[in-house]
Coordinates of C-alpha atoms and ligand atoms in Angstrom, one line a residue:
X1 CA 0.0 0.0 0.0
X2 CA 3.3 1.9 0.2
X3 CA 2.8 3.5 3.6
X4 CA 6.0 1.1 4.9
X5 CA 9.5 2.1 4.7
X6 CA 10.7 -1.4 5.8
X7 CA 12.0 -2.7 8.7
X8 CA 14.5 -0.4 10.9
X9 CA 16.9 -0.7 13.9
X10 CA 15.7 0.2 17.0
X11 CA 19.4 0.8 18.2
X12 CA 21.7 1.5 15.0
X13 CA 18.5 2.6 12.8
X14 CA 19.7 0.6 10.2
X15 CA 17.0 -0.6 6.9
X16 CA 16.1 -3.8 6.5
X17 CA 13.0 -5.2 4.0
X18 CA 10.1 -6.3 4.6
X19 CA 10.9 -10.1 5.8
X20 CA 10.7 -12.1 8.4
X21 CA 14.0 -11.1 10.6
X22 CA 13.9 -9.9 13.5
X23 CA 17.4 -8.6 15.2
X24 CA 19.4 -6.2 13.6
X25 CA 22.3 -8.5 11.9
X26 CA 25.2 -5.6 12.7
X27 CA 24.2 -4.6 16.6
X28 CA 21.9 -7.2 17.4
X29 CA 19.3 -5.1 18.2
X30 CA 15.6 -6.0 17.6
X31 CA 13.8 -5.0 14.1
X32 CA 10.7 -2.4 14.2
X33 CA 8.3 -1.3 11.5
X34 CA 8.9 2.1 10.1
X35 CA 6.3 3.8 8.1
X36 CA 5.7 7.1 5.8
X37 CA 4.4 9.7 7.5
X38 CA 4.2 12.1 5.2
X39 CA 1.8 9.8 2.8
X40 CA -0.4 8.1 5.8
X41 CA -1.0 11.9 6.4
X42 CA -1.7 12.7 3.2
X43 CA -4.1 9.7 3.1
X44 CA -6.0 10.0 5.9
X45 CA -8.6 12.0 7.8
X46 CA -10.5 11.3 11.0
X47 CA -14.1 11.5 9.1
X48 CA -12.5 9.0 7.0
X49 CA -11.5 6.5 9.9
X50 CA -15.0 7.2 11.6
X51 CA -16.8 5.9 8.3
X52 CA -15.2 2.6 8.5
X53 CA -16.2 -1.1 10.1
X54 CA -15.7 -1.1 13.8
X55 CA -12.4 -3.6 14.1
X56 CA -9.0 -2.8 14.3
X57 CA -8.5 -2.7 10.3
X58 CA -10.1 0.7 10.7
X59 CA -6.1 2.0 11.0
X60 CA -5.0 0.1 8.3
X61 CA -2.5 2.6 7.1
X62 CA -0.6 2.4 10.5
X63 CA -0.6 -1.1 10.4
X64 CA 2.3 -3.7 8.4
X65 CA 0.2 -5.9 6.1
X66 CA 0.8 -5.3 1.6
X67 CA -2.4 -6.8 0.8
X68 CA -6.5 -7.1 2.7
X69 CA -6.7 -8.5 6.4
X70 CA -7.0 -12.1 6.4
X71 CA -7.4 -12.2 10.4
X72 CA -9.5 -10.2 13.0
X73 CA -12.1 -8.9 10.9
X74 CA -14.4 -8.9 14.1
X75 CA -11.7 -7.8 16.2
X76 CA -10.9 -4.9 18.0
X77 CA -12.9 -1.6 19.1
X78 CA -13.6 -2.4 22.5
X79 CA -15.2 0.1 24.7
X80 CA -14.2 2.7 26.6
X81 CA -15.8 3.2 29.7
X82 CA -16.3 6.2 31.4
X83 CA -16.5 5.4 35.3
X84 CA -19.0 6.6 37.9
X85 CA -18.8 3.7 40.6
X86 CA -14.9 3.2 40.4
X87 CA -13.8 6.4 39.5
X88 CA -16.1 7.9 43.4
X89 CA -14.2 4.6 45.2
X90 CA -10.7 6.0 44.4
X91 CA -11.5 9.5 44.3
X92 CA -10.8 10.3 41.1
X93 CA -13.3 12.3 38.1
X94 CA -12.1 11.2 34.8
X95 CA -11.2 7.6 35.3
X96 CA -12.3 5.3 32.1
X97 CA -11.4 1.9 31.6
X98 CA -10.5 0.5 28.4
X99 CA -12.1 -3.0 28.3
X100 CA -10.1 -5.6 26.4
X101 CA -11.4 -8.5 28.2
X102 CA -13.9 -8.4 25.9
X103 CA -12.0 -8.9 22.5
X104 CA -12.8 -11.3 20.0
X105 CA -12.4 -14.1 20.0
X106 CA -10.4 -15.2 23.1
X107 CA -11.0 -12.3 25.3
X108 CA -7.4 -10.4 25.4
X109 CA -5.6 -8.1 24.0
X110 CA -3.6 -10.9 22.2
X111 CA -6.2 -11.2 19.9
X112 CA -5.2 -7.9 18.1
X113 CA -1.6 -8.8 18.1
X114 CA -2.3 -12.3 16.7
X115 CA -4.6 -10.8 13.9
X116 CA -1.5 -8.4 12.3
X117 CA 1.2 -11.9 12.9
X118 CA -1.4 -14.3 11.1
X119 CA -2.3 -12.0 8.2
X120 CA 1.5 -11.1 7.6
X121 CA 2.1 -15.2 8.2
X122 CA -0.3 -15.6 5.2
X123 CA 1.4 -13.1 3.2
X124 CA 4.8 -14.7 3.8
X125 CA 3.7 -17.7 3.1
X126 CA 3.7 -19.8 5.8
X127 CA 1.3 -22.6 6.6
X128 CA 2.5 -23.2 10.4
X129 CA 2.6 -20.9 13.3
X130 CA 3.8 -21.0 16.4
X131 CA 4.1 -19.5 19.6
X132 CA 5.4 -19.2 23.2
X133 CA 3.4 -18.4 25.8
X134 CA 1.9 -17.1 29.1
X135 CA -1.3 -18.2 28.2
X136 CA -3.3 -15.6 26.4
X137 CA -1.1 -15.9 23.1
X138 CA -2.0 -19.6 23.2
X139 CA -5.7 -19.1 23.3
X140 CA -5.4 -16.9 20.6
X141 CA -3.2 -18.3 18.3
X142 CA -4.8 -21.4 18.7
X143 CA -8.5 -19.8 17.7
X144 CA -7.8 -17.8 15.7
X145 CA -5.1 -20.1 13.6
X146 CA -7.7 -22.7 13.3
X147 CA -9.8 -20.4 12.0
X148 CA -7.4 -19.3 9.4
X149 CA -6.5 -22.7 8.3
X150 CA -3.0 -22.9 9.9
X151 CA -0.9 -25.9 11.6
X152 CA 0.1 -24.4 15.0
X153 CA 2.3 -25.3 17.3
X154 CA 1.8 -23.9 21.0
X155 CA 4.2 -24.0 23.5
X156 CA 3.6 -23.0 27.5
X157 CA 4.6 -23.3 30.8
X158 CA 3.0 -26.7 32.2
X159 CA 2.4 -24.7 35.2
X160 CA -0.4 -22.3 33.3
X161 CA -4.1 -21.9 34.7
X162 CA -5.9 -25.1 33.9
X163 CA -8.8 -22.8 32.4
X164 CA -6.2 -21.2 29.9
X165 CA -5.2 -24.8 29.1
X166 CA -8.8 -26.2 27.8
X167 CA -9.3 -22.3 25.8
X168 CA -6.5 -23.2 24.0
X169 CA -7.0 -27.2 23.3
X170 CA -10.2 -26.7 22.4
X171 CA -9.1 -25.8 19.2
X172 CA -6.8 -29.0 18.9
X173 CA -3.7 -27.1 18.2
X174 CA 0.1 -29.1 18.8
X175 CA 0.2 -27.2 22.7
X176 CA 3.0 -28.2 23.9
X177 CA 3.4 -27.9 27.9
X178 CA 7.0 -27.3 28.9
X179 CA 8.4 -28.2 32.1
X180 CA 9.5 -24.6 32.6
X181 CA 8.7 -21.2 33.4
X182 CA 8.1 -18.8 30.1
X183 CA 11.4 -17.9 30.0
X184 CA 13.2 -21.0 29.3
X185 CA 9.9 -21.9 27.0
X186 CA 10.9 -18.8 25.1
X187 CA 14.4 -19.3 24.7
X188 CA 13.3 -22.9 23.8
X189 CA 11.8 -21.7 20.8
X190 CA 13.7 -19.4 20.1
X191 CA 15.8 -22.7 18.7
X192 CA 13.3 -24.1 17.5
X193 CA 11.9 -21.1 15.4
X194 CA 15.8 -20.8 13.9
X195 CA 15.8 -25.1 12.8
X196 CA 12.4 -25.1 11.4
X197 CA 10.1 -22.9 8.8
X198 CA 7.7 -21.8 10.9
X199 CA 6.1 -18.4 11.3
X200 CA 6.8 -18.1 15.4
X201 CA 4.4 -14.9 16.1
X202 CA 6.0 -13.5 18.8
X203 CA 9.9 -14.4 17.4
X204 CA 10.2 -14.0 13.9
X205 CA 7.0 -12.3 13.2
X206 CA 7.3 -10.2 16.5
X207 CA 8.2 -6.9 14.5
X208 CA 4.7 -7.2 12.9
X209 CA 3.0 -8.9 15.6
X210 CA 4.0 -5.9 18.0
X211 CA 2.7 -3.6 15.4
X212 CA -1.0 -5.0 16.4
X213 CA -1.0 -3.6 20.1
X214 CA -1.3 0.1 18.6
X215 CA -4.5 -0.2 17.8
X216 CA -5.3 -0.1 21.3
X217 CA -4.3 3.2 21.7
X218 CA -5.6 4.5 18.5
X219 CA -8.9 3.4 19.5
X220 CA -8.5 5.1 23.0
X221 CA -7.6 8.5 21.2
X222 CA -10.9 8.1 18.7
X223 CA -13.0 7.4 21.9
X224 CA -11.9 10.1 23.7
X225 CA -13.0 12.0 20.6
X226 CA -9.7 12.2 18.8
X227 CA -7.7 13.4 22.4
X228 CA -4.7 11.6 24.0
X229 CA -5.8 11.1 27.8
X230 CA -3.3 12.7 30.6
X231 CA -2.3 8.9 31.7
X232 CA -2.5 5.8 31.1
X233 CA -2.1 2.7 33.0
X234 CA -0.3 -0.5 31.0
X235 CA 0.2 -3.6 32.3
X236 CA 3.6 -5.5 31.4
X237 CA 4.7 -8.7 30.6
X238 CA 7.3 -8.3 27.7
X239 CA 6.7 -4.8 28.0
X240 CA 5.6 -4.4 23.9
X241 CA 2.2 -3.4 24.4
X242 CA 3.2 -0.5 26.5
X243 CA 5.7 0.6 24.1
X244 CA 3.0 0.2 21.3
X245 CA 0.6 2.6 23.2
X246 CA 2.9 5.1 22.9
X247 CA 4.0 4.6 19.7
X248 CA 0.0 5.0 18.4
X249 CA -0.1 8.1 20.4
X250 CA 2.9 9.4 18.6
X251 CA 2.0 8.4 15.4
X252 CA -1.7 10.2 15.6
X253 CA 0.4 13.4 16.5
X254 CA 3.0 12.7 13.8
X255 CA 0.1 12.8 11.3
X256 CA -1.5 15.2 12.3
X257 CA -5.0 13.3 14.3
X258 CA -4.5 14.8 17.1
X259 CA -2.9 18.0 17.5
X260 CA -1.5 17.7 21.3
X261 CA 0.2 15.2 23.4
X262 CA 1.6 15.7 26.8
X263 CA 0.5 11.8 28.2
X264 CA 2.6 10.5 30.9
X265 CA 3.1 6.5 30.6
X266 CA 2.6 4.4 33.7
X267 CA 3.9 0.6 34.0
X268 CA 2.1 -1.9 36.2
X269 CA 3.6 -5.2 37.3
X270 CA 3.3 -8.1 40.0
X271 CA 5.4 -7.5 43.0
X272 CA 6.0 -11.4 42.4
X273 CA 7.3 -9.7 38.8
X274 CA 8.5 -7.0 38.8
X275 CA 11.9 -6.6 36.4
X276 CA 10.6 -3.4 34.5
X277 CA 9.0 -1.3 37.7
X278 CA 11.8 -2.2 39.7
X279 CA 14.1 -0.6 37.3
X280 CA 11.5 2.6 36.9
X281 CA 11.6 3.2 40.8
X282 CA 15.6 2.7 40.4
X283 CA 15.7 5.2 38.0
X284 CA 17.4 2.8 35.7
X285 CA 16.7 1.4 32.2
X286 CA 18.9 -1.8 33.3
X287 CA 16.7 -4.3 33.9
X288 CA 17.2 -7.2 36.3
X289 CA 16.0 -11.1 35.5
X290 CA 13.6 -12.3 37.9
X291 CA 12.1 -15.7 38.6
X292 CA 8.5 -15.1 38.7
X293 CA 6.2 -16.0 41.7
X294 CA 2.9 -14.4 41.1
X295 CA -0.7 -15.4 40.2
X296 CA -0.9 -13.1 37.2
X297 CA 0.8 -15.5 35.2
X298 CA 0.1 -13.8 32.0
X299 CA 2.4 -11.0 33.4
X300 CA 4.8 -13.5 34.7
X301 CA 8.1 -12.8 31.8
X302 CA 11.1 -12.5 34.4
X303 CA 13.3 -11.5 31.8
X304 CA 11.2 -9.1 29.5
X305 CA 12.3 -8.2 25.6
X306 CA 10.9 -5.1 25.8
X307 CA 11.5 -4.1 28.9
X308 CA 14.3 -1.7 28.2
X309 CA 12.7 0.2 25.8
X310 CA 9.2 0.1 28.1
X311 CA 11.1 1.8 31.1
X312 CA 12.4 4.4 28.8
X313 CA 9.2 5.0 27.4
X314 CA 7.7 5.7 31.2
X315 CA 11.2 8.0 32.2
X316 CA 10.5 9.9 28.7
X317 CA 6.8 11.0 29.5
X318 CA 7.1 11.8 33.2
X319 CA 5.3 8.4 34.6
X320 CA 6.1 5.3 36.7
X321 CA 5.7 2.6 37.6
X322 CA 4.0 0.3 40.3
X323 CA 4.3 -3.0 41.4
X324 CA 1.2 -4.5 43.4
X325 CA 1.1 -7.7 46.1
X326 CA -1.0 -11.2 45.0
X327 CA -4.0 -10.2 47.6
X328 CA -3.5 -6.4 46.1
X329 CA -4.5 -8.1 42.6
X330 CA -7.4 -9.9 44.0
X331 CA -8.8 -7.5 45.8
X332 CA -8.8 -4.9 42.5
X333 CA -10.3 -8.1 40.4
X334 CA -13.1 -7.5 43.2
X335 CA -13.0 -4.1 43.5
X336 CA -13.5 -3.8 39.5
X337 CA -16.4 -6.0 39.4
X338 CA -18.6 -4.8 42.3
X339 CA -18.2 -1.4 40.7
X340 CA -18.4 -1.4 37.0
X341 CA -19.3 -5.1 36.4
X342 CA -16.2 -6.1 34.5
X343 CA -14.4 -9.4 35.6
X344 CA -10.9 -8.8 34.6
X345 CA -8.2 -11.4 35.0
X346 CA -5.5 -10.8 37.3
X347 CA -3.4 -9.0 34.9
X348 CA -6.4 -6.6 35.0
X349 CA -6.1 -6.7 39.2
X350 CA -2.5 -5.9 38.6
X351 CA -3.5 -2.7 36.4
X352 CA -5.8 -1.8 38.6
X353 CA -4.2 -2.1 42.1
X354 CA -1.2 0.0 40.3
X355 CA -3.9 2.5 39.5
X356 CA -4.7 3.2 43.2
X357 CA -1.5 3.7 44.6
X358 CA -0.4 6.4 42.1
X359 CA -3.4 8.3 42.5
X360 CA -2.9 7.9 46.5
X361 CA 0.7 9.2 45.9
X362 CA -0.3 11.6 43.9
X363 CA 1.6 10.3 40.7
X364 CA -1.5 10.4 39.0
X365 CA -3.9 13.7 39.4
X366 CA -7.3 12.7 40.8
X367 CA -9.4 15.5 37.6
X368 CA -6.7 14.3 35.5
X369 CA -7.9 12.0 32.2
X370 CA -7.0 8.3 33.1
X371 CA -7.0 5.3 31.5
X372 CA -6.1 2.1 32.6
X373 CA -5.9 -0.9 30.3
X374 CA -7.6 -4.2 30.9
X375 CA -6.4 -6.9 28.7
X376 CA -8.1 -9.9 29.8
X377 CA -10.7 -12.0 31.1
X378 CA -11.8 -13.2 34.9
X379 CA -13.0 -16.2 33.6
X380 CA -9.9 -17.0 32.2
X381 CA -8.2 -17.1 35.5
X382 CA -10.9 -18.6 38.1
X383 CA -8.8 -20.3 40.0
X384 CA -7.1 -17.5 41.2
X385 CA -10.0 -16.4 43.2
X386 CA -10.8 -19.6 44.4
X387 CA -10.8 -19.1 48.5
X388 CA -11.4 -15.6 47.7
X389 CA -15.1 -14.8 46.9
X390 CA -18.4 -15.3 49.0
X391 CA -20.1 -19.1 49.4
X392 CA -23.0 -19.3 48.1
X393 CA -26.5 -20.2 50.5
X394 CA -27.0 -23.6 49.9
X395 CA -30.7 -24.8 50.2
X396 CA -33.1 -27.8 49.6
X397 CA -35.6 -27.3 46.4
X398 CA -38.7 -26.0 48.9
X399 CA -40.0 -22.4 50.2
X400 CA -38.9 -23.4 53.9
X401 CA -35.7 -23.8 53.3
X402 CA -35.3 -21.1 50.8
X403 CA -36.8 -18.7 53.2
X404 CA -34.6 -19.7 56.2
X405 CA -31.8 -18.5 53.9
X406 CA -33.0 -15.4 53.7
X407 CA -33.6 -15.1 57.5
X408 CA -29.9 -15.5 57.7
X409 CA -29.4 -13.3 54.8
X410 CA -31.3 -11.0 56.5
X411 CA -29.6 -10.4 59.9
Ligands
LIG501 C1 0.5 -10.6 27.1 C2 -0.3 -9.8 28.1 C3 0.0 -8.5 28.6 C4 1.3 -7.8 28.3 O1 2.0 -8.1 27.2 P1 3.4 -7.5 26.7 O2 4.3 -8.7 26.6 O3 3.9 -6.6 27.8 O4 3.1 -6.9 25.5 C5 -0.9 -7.8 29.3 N1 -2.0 -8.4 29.7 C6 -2.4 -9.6 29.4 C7 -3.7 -10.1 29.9 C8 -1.6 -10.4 28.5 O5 -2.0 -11.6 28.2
LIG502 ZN1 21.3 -2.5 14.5

């Protein structure tokens, strides 16, 4: 469509094609999608974005693919929710959610990400793909793959959520469960992606893949009627999606869809995980492995790809970052669905929880325009809030009984 320049250097900026590499073969550093301004700008309007379908196609121009989508024609354009309940709870006025856990078709952001790798897998040629994951990329690939007529193989910590587990076999991908936490399942395949031909989503395809979490943030500008909010709130795993946010925001300002931005970037981990906001409250962009021990095990990457660039992103725009405790996460999971009726997964608890303690140290400004970023589903993660929610009032099938509950209910 000739809106991409190629593929770039994110360290020595040097030009690469349009293949699928993904490390710079001079510096080693990792491959990113560079586009032409000028002519997206040229191209495009707001009215003209607003007249399309409601998925994330609707940015096309911003996004790596030659030829049509092939993937994720339903997905994308969550809402944006304004909060009454939650926004009174922590004090704030202009607190929306953006609500990912409701993405199609597997109910994270992932789904976005996997709809940019799949179509660029199909116009690469590939007929397998592959992934490792913390769980949310496997559900996705694995729908969405089967969907799209590939072979996939899937590859996960053994350890995952059992619930994450059957979303993803339902499909009857190849899921292979490692004995291993993500990191060593990702540095497994990163050996495997270099023996055999396979399109490995977030390895080889991972400059285009990556490419797929903007569309988050172009949707939150449109649904803030074409305004970049004062913060917001991104969970981390890798750290991509947060650098992507910002990325989208400066690419609306590059070309001209929004005229200001002044957004401050805030990172949100598990204490249990916390490489990249233990490097932001260090003041450092040197981040430190970890071995994760946390129940948002979709966050849990102790050694995080993007980490480097994600902390510099939060030091650039002015933010920070916050880790939060396992009972922190499920009390925000709570919190979140007594208020607003949304049943995040913990990733979304870790958002959240984050989210409270900068606005009660005053890192985030209670009138100030908030977003924070839920990426995934409750039901996805059940077991996490296993001893942690009411019992129900068990009864026998008659009035007696049923109003001898209520008695107690009652009192
Ligand atoms: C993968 C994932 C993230 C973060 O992904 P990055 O690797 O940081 O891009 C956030 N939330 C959920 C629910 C995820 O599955
Ligand atoms: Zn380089």
């Amino acid at each position: 469509m000739g809106f991409i320049k190629g593929l770039k250097c994110r360290e020595c900026a040097r030009e690469y094609p349009v293949e699928p590499i993904y490390v710079c073969e001079f510096c080693f550093g990792p491959l990113e999608v560079a586009y032409d301004y000028e002519t997206i700008s040229a191209a495009i309007t707001t009215e003209e974005i607003e007249g399309r379908p409601k998925n994330l196609w609707r940015y096309r121009e911003f996004l790596p693919i030659d030829g049509k989508p092939y993937v994720g024609l339903n997905t994308g354009y969550t809402p944006l929710i304004k909060t009454e309940n939650l926004a009174r709870v922590l004090g704030m006025r202009n607190l929306y959610i953006k609500d990912d856990s409701v993405v199609y078709p597997s109910l994270s952001f992932k789904d976005r990400v996997v709809s940019i790798a799949l179509t660029k897998a199909k116009e690469f040629d590939f007929d397998t793909v592959a992934c490792a994951s913390t769980g949310n990329l496997a559900h996705s690939v694995s729908a969405n793959g089967a969907v799209s007529g590939f072979n996939r193989f899937i590859f996960i910590p053994a350890s995952l959520e059992a619930s994450k587990i059957i979303a993803s076999l339902v499909y009857e991908p190849n899921l292979i469960a490692v004995d291993g936490n993500y990191d060593e399942v990702n540095r497994l395949c990163s050996e495997v992606a270099n023996k055999y031909k396979w399109a490995f989503v977030n390895i080889n395809i991972r400059p285009f893949y990556a490419e797929g979490s903007k569309t988050l943030g172009f949707e939150v500008i449109e649904q803030l009627g074409w305004k970049a909010p004062d913060n917001v709130v991104v969970p981390c795993a890798s750290g991509s999606l947060l650098t992507k946010i910002w990325k989208s925001f400066t690419e609306f300002k590059e070309t001209g869809l929004i005229q200001d931005l002044d957004t401050k970037v805030f990172a949100a981990q598990a204490a249990g995980c916390s490489p990249i906001t233990q490097a932001i409250q260090q003041g450092t962009d040197l981040i430190k492995p970890v071995k994760p021990d946390t129940i948002a095990k979709s966050l849990a990457i102790g050694n995080p790809a993007d980490g480097f660039y994600a902390s510099r992103v939060v030091a650039d725009t002015g933010g920070y970052g916050e880790d939060v405790t396992d009972q922190e996460i499920i009390d925000a999971m709570k919190l979140l669905a007594r208020t607003e009726g949304i049943f995040a997964e913990t990733a979304g608890g870790v958002t959240l929880a984050a989210t409270r303690k900068l606005v009660e140290s005053g890192k985030i400004g209670r009138d100030e325009v908030t977003v924070v970023c839920i990426t995934g589903n409750g039901l996805k993660t059940q077991e996490a809030l296993q001893s942690h929610v009411i019992s129900p009032h068990y009864i026998k099938p008659n009035i007696a009984s049923f109003e001898e509950a209520l008695e107690k209910i009652n009192t």
